[in-house]
Amino acid sequence: MQPSPIILRSSLSSFIIAPSFLLDATLPCYPLQLFRRCGLNVRCAHLPFFTTPTTTSSGSMEKAPPLPAATPSTFTGDGTRPPKKVVVCGGGVVGVCTAYFLAQKGGATTSITVIEKSSVACAASGKAGGFLALDWCDGSPLSQLARTSFQLHRDLARELDGHINYGYRPVDTLSLSLQEQSKLKSGSSRVGLPPWVDGPFSGVPKTIGTTETTAQVHPQLFTRTLLSKAVEDHGVQLVIGAVENVEIQDGQVLSVLVKKGAAEGGSPTIIDADAVVLALGPWSGKLGVLSSLFKVNGIKAHSIVLRPEKPEEITPHALFLSYTTTHGKCLDPEVYPRSTGEVYICGMSEDDAPVPDGAEQVEPKGESIEMLKRIGETVSSRLSVGSATVEAEQACFLPCTPDGQPVIGQVPNVKGLYVATGHSCWGILNGPATGAAVAELVLDGHSAIVDLKPFSPSRFLRGSGRP
């Protein structure tokens, strides 16, 4: 059962949102960028942190205790009182998670407004794979963030009926090798393969994740469900408009300048704020206050969404492939069946494609889409043309920073201004922990759930010793 449509009412009458903004009958999803490209292949010892699932002697994972109830905050950016007006710029998974936890923690004394240029989860958060991994970031600065967020996904799924509302489910994850147009050798063993994977694989499938360590969500449904809950329970407001500027005076944030759509004449509106969170993904660098500090690039990632004739035959196995084309080119595509009956395939990316002004202007490259279709029919006859319907052909931009790590924290020398961007291929996984940490930072002055020091924007200041 999906959340009921809601009419969001803003104090700005020009920004009343249509009832269907949270729900869409055709829900596409975003490409999870190649892990190899993200430099996150190393797997080391687990690090202890808040609400980490414990492991029994048999290797199975016990349920971690639920997160503690939110406590009222006494901190504000100026050190005297909690901010009364917080504006979150960006309606993707990071911005929505931030608004959700801000509203939960801030209570009735804090007003939360989300500003989104087009529609909720319209960019990478709406075209994502939604793959979640507990320990794949171990050995990197992301380890604590990822582990915390994996557990938060579990907690949220219990609270929000995620298995019903946004397709949350644990999955087994396999690594396979396939060669295009080769023939399956007679007598080849299919031990360890899901029955629907009938393509010409080679070698023995390797289990790289189990239902204890890997899971998935439908990312667009997840993001919209979370915002719907924040609106219903906490009165969070959504404003549709483009963020033009953040007004700063004497080192303190004052307001956000928002430009309405062309249909409303394009006139600007000022939204007052005690605190502003910039979660604009690859568009974060469009604002001078951030571009003067660090650069955000976008990797263009392609994906397709298929619907097999008999989706019930597709088991919940996420596939990470080593795929060789007939011309000898090696690719690393990924295949994610979903509980909604869809199968998501990604793996074609471009590093140097320019980021357009808006998500609605992102167009997929035809040859990349055709390659993904060929991959699908090589993996399984159930995913070939004629056996499956193509529901989406799409592309999006994944936000990346110069050092490959996200930027999360207070913007140096500006009280009340915060940033959360640059999550690359791990945005859906790390959205909840990022949002919870930023909410604590805004309302309490520090993050207790995750140590944000590795991701501080201050690392880009000259003389910091870091890039």
Short mmCIF file of C-alpha atoms in Angstrom, two decimals:
data_model
loop_
_atom_site.label_atom_id
_atom_site.label_comp_id
_atom_site.label_asym_id
_atom_site.label_seq_id
_atom_site.Cartn_x
_atom_site.Cartn_y
_atom_site.Cartn_z
CA MET A 1 0.00 0.00 0.00
CA GLN A 2 1.45 3.37 -1.02
CA PRO A 3 1.14 6.57 1.02
CA SER A 4 -1.97 8.63 0.29
CA PRO A 5 -1.54 11.68 -1.92
CA ILE A 6 -1.26 14.87 0.10
CA ILE A 7 -1.79 18.53 -0.68
CA LEU A 8 1.14 20.49 0.70
CA ARG A 9 0.32 24.03 1.70
CA SER A 10 3.03 26.64 1.94
CA SER A 11 2.84 30.07 3.48
CA LEU A 12 3.78 31.20 -0.01
CA SER A 13 0.54 30.77 -1.93
CA SER A 14 2.35 30.59 -5.25
CA PHE A 15 4.00 27.35 -4.15
CA ILE A 16 1.02 25.11 -3.37
CA ILE A 17 1.94 21.70 -4.71
CA ALA A 18 -0.33 19.41 -6.71
CA PRO A 19 -1.59 16.38 -4.74
CA SER A 20 0.30 13.91 -6.90
CA PHE A 21 3.81 15.23 -6.32
CA LEU A 22 4.79 12.32 -4.09
CA LEU A 23 3.32 9.55 -6.21
CA ASP A 24 3.93 8.57 -9.80
CA ALA A 25 2.56 5.55 -11.62
CA THR A 26 5.85 5.23 -13.55
CA LEU A 27 8.69 5.35 -11.09
CA PRO A 28 12.13 5.19 -12.72
CA CYS A 29 15.32 4.77 -10.75
CA TYR A 30 19.00 5.86 -10.73
CA PRO A 31 22.17 4.07 -11.84
CA LEU A 32 24.43 2.94 -9.00
CA GLN A 33 27.87 3.94 -10.26
CA LEU A 34 30.53 1.29 -10.58
CA PHE A 35 32.17 0.48 -7.26
CA ARG A 36 35.50 0.19 -9.01
CA ARG A 37 35.17 3.75 -10.24
CA CYS A 38 34.37 4.89 -6.69
CA GLY A 39 37.56 3.31 -5.38
CA LEU A 40 35.69 1.32 -2.75
CA ASN A 41 36.87 -2.22 -3.45
CA VAL A 42 38.92 -2.65 -0.24
CA ARG A 43 37.23 -4.58 2.54
CA CYS A 44 38.82 -4.44 6.00
CA ALA A 45 37.85 -5.04 9.60
CA HIS A 46 34.50 -3.72 10.80
CA LEU A 47 34.61 -0.58 12.91
CA PRO A 48 32.39 -0.18 15.99
CA PHE A 49 29.86 2.63 15.92
CA PHE A 50 26.44 3.67 17.13
CA THR A 51 23.71 1.02 16.55
CA THR A 52 25.96 -1.39 14.65
CA PRO A 53 24.30 -4.82 14.35
CA THR A 54 26.12 -7.35 16.54
CA THR A 55 27.38 -10.65 15.20
CA THR A 56 26.83 -13.97 16.97
CA SER A 57 29.32 -16.80 17.20
CA SER A 58 27.56 -18.51 14.32
CA GLY A 59 28.08 -15.50 12.08
CA SER A 60 24.45 -14.42 11.97
CA MET A 61 23.51 -10.87 12.76
CA GLU A 62 21.38 -9.87 15.72
CA LYS A 63 18.94 -6.98 15.57
CA ALA A 64 20.39 -3.77 16.90
CA PRO A 65 18.29 -1.87 19.44
CA PRO A 66 16.04 0.85 18.02
CA LEU A 67 17.42 4.35 17.77
CA PRO A 68 16.85 6.47 20.88
CA ALA A 69 13.98 8.92 20.81
CA ALA A 70 14.82 12.37 19.53
CA THR A 71 15.52 14.91 22.25
CA PRO A 72 14.71 18.61 22.01
CA SER A 73 17.65 20.73 20.95
CA THR A 74 19.08 23.72 22.80
CA PHE A 75 21.67 24.81 20.24
CA THR A 76 21.55 27.18 17.31
CA GLY A 77 24.04 28.49 14.81
CA ASP A 78 24.54 31.65 16.89
CA GLY A 79 24.97 29.64 20.08
CA THR A 80 21.88 30.95 21.89
CA ARG A 81 18.74 29.10 20.80
CA PRO A 82 17.57 26.48 18.31
CA PRO A 83 16.94 27.80 14.80
CA LYS A 84 13.25 28.47 14.20
CA LYS A 85 13.42 28.45 10.41
CA VAL A 86 15.53 25.87 8.56
CA VAL A 87 15.58 25.75 4.76
CA VAL A 88 16.84 22.60 3.01
CA CYS A 89 17.80 23.22 -0.63
CA GLY A 90 17.39 20.05 -2.69
CA GLY A 91 14.61 17.46 -2.90
CA GLY A 92 16.79 14.41 -3.45
CA VAL A 93 17.49 11.66 -0.95
CA VAL A 94 20.08 13.64 1.04
CA GLY A 95 17.92 16.76 1.30
CA VAL A 96 14.77 14.80 2.16
CA CYS A 97 16.55 12.68 4.80
CA THR A 98 17.94 15.87 6.32
CA ALA A 99 14.48 17.46 6.43
CA TYR A 100 12.96 14.30 7.90
CA PHE A 101 15.41 14.10 10.80
CA LEU A 102 15.39 17.87 11.35
CA ALA A 103 11.61 17.75 11.68
CA GLN A 104 11.75 14.73 13.98
CA LYS A 105 14.34 16.28 16.25
CA GLY A 106 13.33 19.94 16.05
CA GLY A 107 9.71 19.40 17.00
CA ALA A 108 7.03 22.07 16.89
CA THR A 109 9.47 24.92 17.55
CA THR A 110 11.31 24.47 14.25
CA SER A 111 9.87 25.17 10.81
CA ILE A 112 11.38 23.09 7.98
CA THR A 113 11.08 24.04 4.31
CA VAL A 114 12.43 21.96 1.40
CA ILE A 115 13.15 23.78 -1.87
CA GLU A 116 13.23 21.65 -5.03
CA LYS A 117 13.58 22.99 -8.56
CA SER A 118 11.57 20.34 -10.42
CA SER A 119 10.05 17.45 -8.43
CA VAL A 120 11.02 15.26 -5.49
CA ALA A 121 13.69 12.67 -6.41
CA CYS A 122 13.73 13.82 -10.04
CA ALA A 123 17.49 13.43 -10.53
CA ALA A 124 19.91 10.74 -9.29
CA SER A 125 17.65 9.88 -6.35
CA GLY A 126 14.87 9.02 -8.79
CA LYS A 127 17.04 7.02 -11.18
CA ALA A 128 19.05 5.06 -8.65
CA GLY A 129 19.68 1.38 -8.20
CA GLY A 130 18.87 1.54 -4.50
CA PHE A 131 21.51 -1.03 -3.52
CA LEU A 132 22.54 -1.02 0.17
CA ALA A 133 25.67 -2.61 1.64
CA LEU A 134 26.70 -2.84 5.28
CA ASP A 135 30.46 -3.28 4.94
CA TRP A 136 31.50 -2.51 1.39
CA CYS A 137 32.96 0.84 2.46
CA ASP A 138 35.07 -0.66 5.27
CA GLY A 139 38.67 0.49 5.08
CA SER A 140 37.63 3.88 3.69
CA PRO A 141 36.56 7.14 5.38
CA LEU A 142 32.96 6.17 4.55
CA SER A 143 32.96 3.10 6.80
CA GLN A 144 31.19 4.53 9.86
CA LEU A 145 28.77 6.59 7.75
CA ALA A 146 27.81 3.57 5.63
CA ARG A 147 27.38 1.17 8.55
CA THR A 148 25.27 3.66 10.46
CA SER A 149 23.14 4.36 7.42
CA PHE A 150 22.62 0.67 6.63
CA GLN A 151 21.16 0.23 10.10
CA LEU A 152 19.06 3.40 9.75
CA HIS A 153 17.58 1.95 6.57
CA ARG A 154 16.53 -1.11 8.58
CA ASP A 155 15.03 1.07 11.30
CA LEU A 156 13.16 3.26 8.83
CA ALA A 157 11.82 0.20 6.98
CA ARG A 158 10.32 -1.06 10.24
CA GLU A 159 8.84 2.34 11.11
CA LEU A 160 7.48 3.14 7.63
CA ASP A 161 6.51 -0.34 6.39
CA GLY A 162 9.30 -0.08 3.87
CA HIS A 163 8.78 -3.59 2.49
CA ILE A 164 5.31 -2.44 1.37
CA ASN A 165 5.78 1.27 0.68
CA TYR A 166 9.15 1.38 -1.05
CA GLY A 167 10.37 -2.15 -1.73
CA TYR A 168 12.87 -2.53 1.09
CA ARG A 169 14.17 -6.09 1.29
CA PRO A 170 17.39 -7.95 2.11
CA VAL A 171 19.05 -9.53 -0.93
CA ASP A 172 21.79 -12.01 -1.76
CA THR A 173 24.48 -10.50 -3.94
CA LEU A 174 26.55 -12.41 -6.49
CA SER A 175 29.58 -11.69 -8.65
CA LEU A 176 29.44 -13.32 -12.10
CA SER A 177 31.52 -13.38 -15.29
CA LEU A 178 29.76 -13.36 -18.67
CA GLN A 179 30.96 -13.19 -22.24
CA GLU A 180 28.70 -11.79 -24.93
CA GLN A 181 27.52 -14.23 -27.64
CA SER A 182 29.54 -17.13 -26.25
CA LYS A 183 27.86 -20.49 -25.78
CA LEU A 184 27.28 -22.23 -22.48
CA LYS A 185 29.57 -25.24 -22.36
CA SER A 186 27.87 -28.62 -22.24
CA GLY A 187 27.76 -29.96 -18.71
CA SER A 188 28.61 -26.61 -17.12
CA SER A 189 27.55 -26.46 -13.51
CA ARG A 190 24.87 -23.95 -12.57
CA VAL A 191 25.35 -24.42 -8.84
CA GLY A 192 24.90 -21.14 -7.02
CA LEU A 193 23.10 -19.41 -9.89
CA PRO A 194 19.54 -18.14 -9.60
CA PRO A 195 17.31 -20.16 -11.97
CA TRP A 196 16.48 -17.08 -14.07
CA VAL A 197 20.16 -16.41 -14.86
CA ASP A 198 20.57 -18.63 -17.92
CA GLY A 199 23.24 -16.73 -19.85
CA PRO A 200 26.74 -17.93 -20.84
CA PHE A 201 28.55 -17.40 -17.53
CA SER A 202 32.04 -18.68 -16.85
CA GLY A 203 33.65 -19.74 -13.63
CA VAL A 204 31.96 -20.17 -10.28
CA PRO A 205 29.57 -17.48 -8.99
CA LYS A 206 30.93 -15.74 -5.91
CA THR A 207 28.71 -14.61 -3.05
CA ILE A 208 29.77 -11.06 -2.16
CA GLY A 209 26.77 -10.18 0.02
CA THR A 210 24.07 -11.99 1.97
CA THR A 211 20.68 -11.00 3.30
CA GLU A 212 22.50 -9.96 6.49
CA THR A 213 24.83 -7.53 4.73
CA THR A 214 23.11 -6.33 1.54
CA ALA A 215 19.63 -5.00 0.85
CA GLN A 216 17.73 -2.72 -1.52
CA VAL A 217 15.09 -0.03 -1.71
CA HIS A 218 13.18 1.54 -4.57
CA PRO A 219 14.97 4.89 -4.17
CA GLN A 220 12.32 7.18 -5.59
CA LEU A 221 9.59 5.55 -3.53
CA PHE A 222 11.85 5.69 -0.47
CA THR A 223 12.56 9.40 -0.88
CA ARG A 224 8.93 10.31 -1.51
CA THR A 225 7.65 8.13 1.34
CA LEU A 226 10.05 9.82 3.74
CA LEU A 227 8.96 13.30 2.68
CA SER A 228 5.30 12.31 2.84
CA LYS A 229 5.83 11.19 6.45
CA ALA A 230 7.64 14.43 7.31
CA VAL A 231 4.78 16.45 5.83
CA GLU A 232 2.02 14.46 7.54
CA ASP A 233 3.60 14.20 10.98
CA HIS A 234 5.71 17.33 11.25
CA GLY A 235 4.33 19.91 8.82
CA VAL A 236 7.40 20.10 6.58
CA GLN A 237 6.70 22.35 3.60
CA LEU A 238 7.80 21.83 0.00
CA VAL A 239 8.54 24.78 -2.27
CA ILE A 240 8.98 24.26 -6.02
CA GLY A 241 11.46 26.77 -7.36
CA ALA A 242 15.13 27.27 -8.26
CA VAL A 243 17.59 28.37 -5.58
CA GLU A 244 19.19 31.52 -6.98
CA ASN A 245 21.27 32.66 -4.02
CA VAL A 246 21.83 32.41 -0.30
CA GLU A 247 21.81 35.80 1.40
CA ILE A 248 24.58 36.24 3.98
CA GLN A 249 25.22 39.28 6.16
CA ASP A 250 28.03 39.74 8.68
CA GLY A 251 28.95 36.07 8.43
CA GLN A 252 25.40 34.86 9.21
CA VAL A 253 22.91 33.28 6.82
CA LEU A 254 19.74 35.36 6.43
CA SER A 255 17.59 33.94 3.65
CA VAL A 256 17.32 32.00 0.40
CA LEU A 257 16.38 33.66 -2.87
CA VAL A 258 14.08 31.39 -4.89
CA LYS A 259 13.05 31.92 -8.49
CA LYS A 260 9.58 30.75 -9.47
CA GLY A 261 8.80 28.91 -12.70
CA ALA A 262 8.33 30.70 -15.98
CA ALA A 263 4.55 30.21 -15.74
CA GLU A 264 4.52 32.48 -12.68
CA GLY A 265 6.55 35.20 -14.32
CA GLY A 266 9.95 34.19 -13.03
CA SER A 267 9.83 36.65 -10.12
CA PRO A 268 12.09 35.92 -7.12
CA THR A 269 10.84 35.16 -3.63
CA ILE A 270 12.84 35.55 -0.42
CA ILE A 271 12.49 32.81 2.21
CA ASP A 272 13.91 33.84 5.59
CA ALA A 273 16.08 31.30 7.38
CA ASP A 274 18.09 30.90 10.56
CA ALA A 275 19.85 27.90 9.02
CA VAL A 276 20.25 26.68 5.43
CA VAL A 277 21.34 23.21 4.26
CA LEU A 278 22.62 22.94 0.68
CA ALA A 279 21.97 19.42 -0.67
CA LEU A 280 21.95 20.13 -4.39
CA GLY A 281 23.96 17.18 -5.69
CA PRO A 282 25.98 17.98 -8.84
CA TRP A 283 24.37 21.43 -8.92
CA SER A 284 25.94 22.43 -5.60
CA GLY A 285 28.78 24.17 -7.43
CA LYS A 286 26.34 26.57 -9.10
CA LEU A 287 26.30 28.65 -5.91
CA GLY A 288 29.26 30.96 -5.45
CA VAL A 289 29.45 30.38 -1.71
CA LEU A 290 30.39 26.74 -2.43
CA SER A 291 32.19 26.99 -5.77
CA SER A 292 34.74 29.35 -4.20
CA LEU A 293 35.59 26.58 -1.71
CA PHE A 294 35.44 23.31 -3.66
CA LYS A 295 34.37 21.85 -6.99
CA VAL A 296 31.58 19.34 -7.57
CA ASN A 297 31.69 17.28 -10.77
CA GLY A 298 29.05 14.98 -12.19
CA ILE A 299 29.52 11.46 -13.58
CA LYS A 300 26.80 10.73 -16.13
CA ALA A 301 25.39 7.25 -15.41
CA HIS A 302 22.92 5.38 -17.62
CA SER A 303 20.32 2.79 -16.70
CA ILE A 304 17.27 0.96 -17.98
CA VAL A 305 14.28 -0.52 -16.18
CA LEU A 306 12.69 -3.70 -17.56
CA ARG A 307 9.50 -5.51 -16.60
CA PRO A 308 9.63 -9.26 -17.35
CA GLU A 309 6.49 -11.09 -18.43
CA LYS A 310 6.71 -13.30 -15.33
CA PRO A 311 8.34 -11.17 -12.61
CA GLU A 312 7.54 -13.79 -10.00
CA GLU A 313 10.26 -15.97 -11.57
CA ILE A 314 12.96 -13.37 -10.83
CA THR A 315 14.45 -14.05 -7.39
CA PRO A 316 15.91 -11.29 -5.15
CA HIS A 317 19.55 -11.58 -6.22
CA ALA A 318 21.64 -8.49 -6.98
CA LEU A 319 24.22 -9.25 -9.69
CA PHE A 320 27.60 -7.56 -10.14
CA LEU A 321 29.01 -8.64 -13.48
CA SER A 322 32.35 -8.85 -15.22
CA TYR A 323 31.05 -8.59 -18.78
CA THR A 324 33.10 -8.95 -21.96
CA THR A 325 31.65 -7.73 -25.25
CA THR A 326 32.20 -9.40 -28.63
CA HIS A 327 34.87 -6.73 -29.30
CA GLY A 328 36.74 -7.58 -26.11
CA LYS A 329 35.65 -4.56 -24.12
CA CYS A 330 35.30 -5.23 -20.40
CA LEU A 331 32.34 -3.71 -18.54
CA ASP A 332 31.08 -3.86 -14.95
CA PRO A 333 27.28 -3.73 -15.20
CA GLU A 334 24.90 -4.32 -12.31
CA VAL A 335 21.47 -5.99 -12.32
CA TYR A 336 18.90 -5.44 -9.54
CA PRO A 337 15.54 -7.20 -9.56
CA ARG A 338 12.95 -5.35 -7.46
CA SER A 339 9.98 -6.43 -5.39
CA THR A 340 7.87 -4.16 -7.62
CA GLY A 341 8.40 -6.61 -10.50
CA GLU A 342 10.98 -4.48 -12.29
CA VAL A 343 14.58 -5.28 -13.12
CA TYR A 344 17.06 -2.40 -13.07
CA ILE A 345 20.30 -2.54 -15.12
CA CYS A 346 23.13 0.01 -15.08
CA GLY A 347 26.82 0.24 -15.83
CA MET A 348 27.49 2.71 -18.67
CA SER A 349 28.96 6.05 -17.58
CA GLU A 350 30.70 9.18 -18.86
CA ASP A 351 33.21 11.19 -16.85
CA ASP A 352 33.39 14.29 -19.03
CA ALA A 353 29.75 15.01 -19.91
CA PRO A 354 28.69 18.57 -18.96
CA VAL A 355 26.08 18.88 -16.21
CA PRO A 356 23.03 20.73 -17.63
CA ASP A 357 21.13 23.40 -15.72
CA GLY A 358 18.41 21.03 -14.55
CA ALA A 359 17.60 17.35 -14.09
CA GLU A 360 14.85 17.52 -16.70
CA GLN A 361 17.51 18.34 -19.34
CA VAL A 362 19.53 15.14 -18.82
CA GLU A 363 19.23 12.90 -21.89
CA PRO A 364 20.59 9.33 -22.13
CA LYS A 365 23.02 8.38 -24.87
CA GLY A 366 21.43 5.92 -27.31
CA GLU A 367 24.44 3.61 -27.64
CA SER A 368 24.74 3.28 -23.86
CA ILE A 369 21.07 2.32 -23.57
CA GLU A 370 21.40 -0.27 -26.35
CA MET A 371 24.43 -1.77 -24.62
CA LEU A 372 22.45 -2.15 -21.39
CA LYS A 373 19.68 -3.94 -23.29
CA ARG A 374 22.24 -6.34 -24.76
CA ILE A 375 23.59 -7.00 -21.28
CA GLY A 376 20.09 -7.78 -20.05
CA GLU A 377 19.35 -10.37 -22.72
CA THR A 378 22.80 -11.94 -22.28
CA VAL A 379 22.21 -12.38 -18.54
CA SER A 380 18.76 -13.90 -18.93
CA SER A 381 16.37 -14.87 -21.70
CA ARG A 382 13.63 -13.45 -19.45
CA LEU A 383 15.17 -9.98 -19.93
CA SER A 384 15.41 -10.10 -23.72
CA VAL A 385 13.42 -7.99 -26.14
CA GLY A 386 10.03 -9.64 -26.52
CA SER A 387 10.19 -11.25 -23.08
CA ALA A 388 10.39 -8.00 -21.13
CA THR A 389 8.99 -4.50 -21.53
CA VAL A 390 11.34 -1.53 -21.38
CA GLU A 391 9.82 0.85 -18.82
CA ALA A 392 12.62 3.43 -18.62
CA GLU A 393 15.69 4.51 -20.55
CA GLN A 394 17.45 7.16 -18.48
CA ALA A 395 20.56 8.91 -17.26
CA CYS A 396 21.54 11.08 -14.31
CA PHE A 397 24.61 12.77 -12.83
CA LEU A 398 26.30 11.46 -9.69
CA PRO A 399 27.94 14.25 -7.63
CA CYS A 400 31.69 13.78 -7.05
CA THR A 401 34.28 15.89 -5.23
CA PRO A 402 38.02 16.36 -5.92
CA ASP A 403 39.08 13.87 -3.23
CA GLY A 404 36.22 11.41 -3.84
CA GLN A 405 34.63 11.92 -0.42
CA PRO A 406 31.32 13.62 0.33
CA VAL A 407 31.24 17.12 1.76
CA ILE A 408 29.12 17.26 4.93
CA GLY A 409 29.27 20.01 7.52
CA GLN A 410 29.10 23.72 8.26
CA VAL A 411 30.46 26.02 5.57
CA PRO A 412 33.53 27.77 6.98
CA ASN A 413 33.07 31.35 8.21
CA VAL A 414 29.30 31.39 7.68
CA LYS A 415 27.08 30.76 10.70
CA GLY A 416 23.95 28.76 9.93
CA LEU A 417 25.07 27.53 6.49
CA TYR A 418 25.61 23.80 5.96
CA VAL A 419 26.35 21.55 2.97
CA ALA A 420 25.75 17.86 2.22
CA THR A 421 26.79 16.71 -1.27
CA GLY A 422 29.29 14.62 -3.24
CA HIS A 423 28.03 11.15 -2.27
CA SER A 424 28.73 9.69 -5.73
CA CYS A 425 27.41 6.11 -6.09
CA TRP A 426 26.55 5.82 -2.38
CA GLY A 427 23.90 8.52 -2.09
CA ILE A 428 20.95 6.20 -1.45
CA LEU A 429 22.89 4.10 1.05
CA ASN A 430 24.31 7.06 2.97
CA GLY A 431 21.32 9.42 2.74
CA PRO A 432 19.77 8.52 6.13
CA ALA A 433 22.98 8.80 8.19
CA THR A 434 23.91 12.01 6.40
CA GLY A 435 20.48 13.47 7.11
CA ALA A 436 20.54 12.40 10.78
CA ALA A 437 24.07 13.77 11.27
CA VAL A 438 23.30 17.12 9.63
CA ALA A 439 20.12 17.44 11.72
CA GLU A 440 22.20 17.01 14.87
CA LEU A 441 24.80 19.46 13.60
CA VAL A 442 22.19 22.11 12.85
CA LEU A 443 20.19 21.69 16.06
CA ASP A 444 22.85 20.58 18.58
CA GLY A 445 26.04 22.05 17.17
CA HIS A 446 27.69 18.65 16.71
CA SER A 447 26.94 15.22 15.29
CA ALA A 448 26.79 12.32 17.74
CA ILE A 449 25.57 9.59 15.38
CA VAL A 450 28.51 9.91 12.95
CA ASP A 451 31.89 11.64 13.11
CA LEU A 452 31.71 14.22 10.32
CA LYS A 453 35.32 15.42 10.55
CA PRO A 454 36.50 13.41 7.50
CA PHE A 455 33.84 15.14 5.38
CA SER A 456 34.18 18.72 6.67
CA PRO A 457 34.15 21.47 4.02
CA SER A 458 37.06 23.03 5.93
CA ARG A 459 39.39 20.44 4.39
CA PHE A 460 39.36 22.47 1.18
CA LEU A 461 40.63 25.66 2.85
CA ARG A 462 44.12 26.67 1.88
CA GLY A 463 46.64 25.58 4.46
CA SER A 464 44.44 22.73 5.72
CA GLY A 465 46.90 20.18 4.38
CA ARG A 466 44.14 18.47 2.38
CA PRO A 467 42.90 18.95 -1.23
#
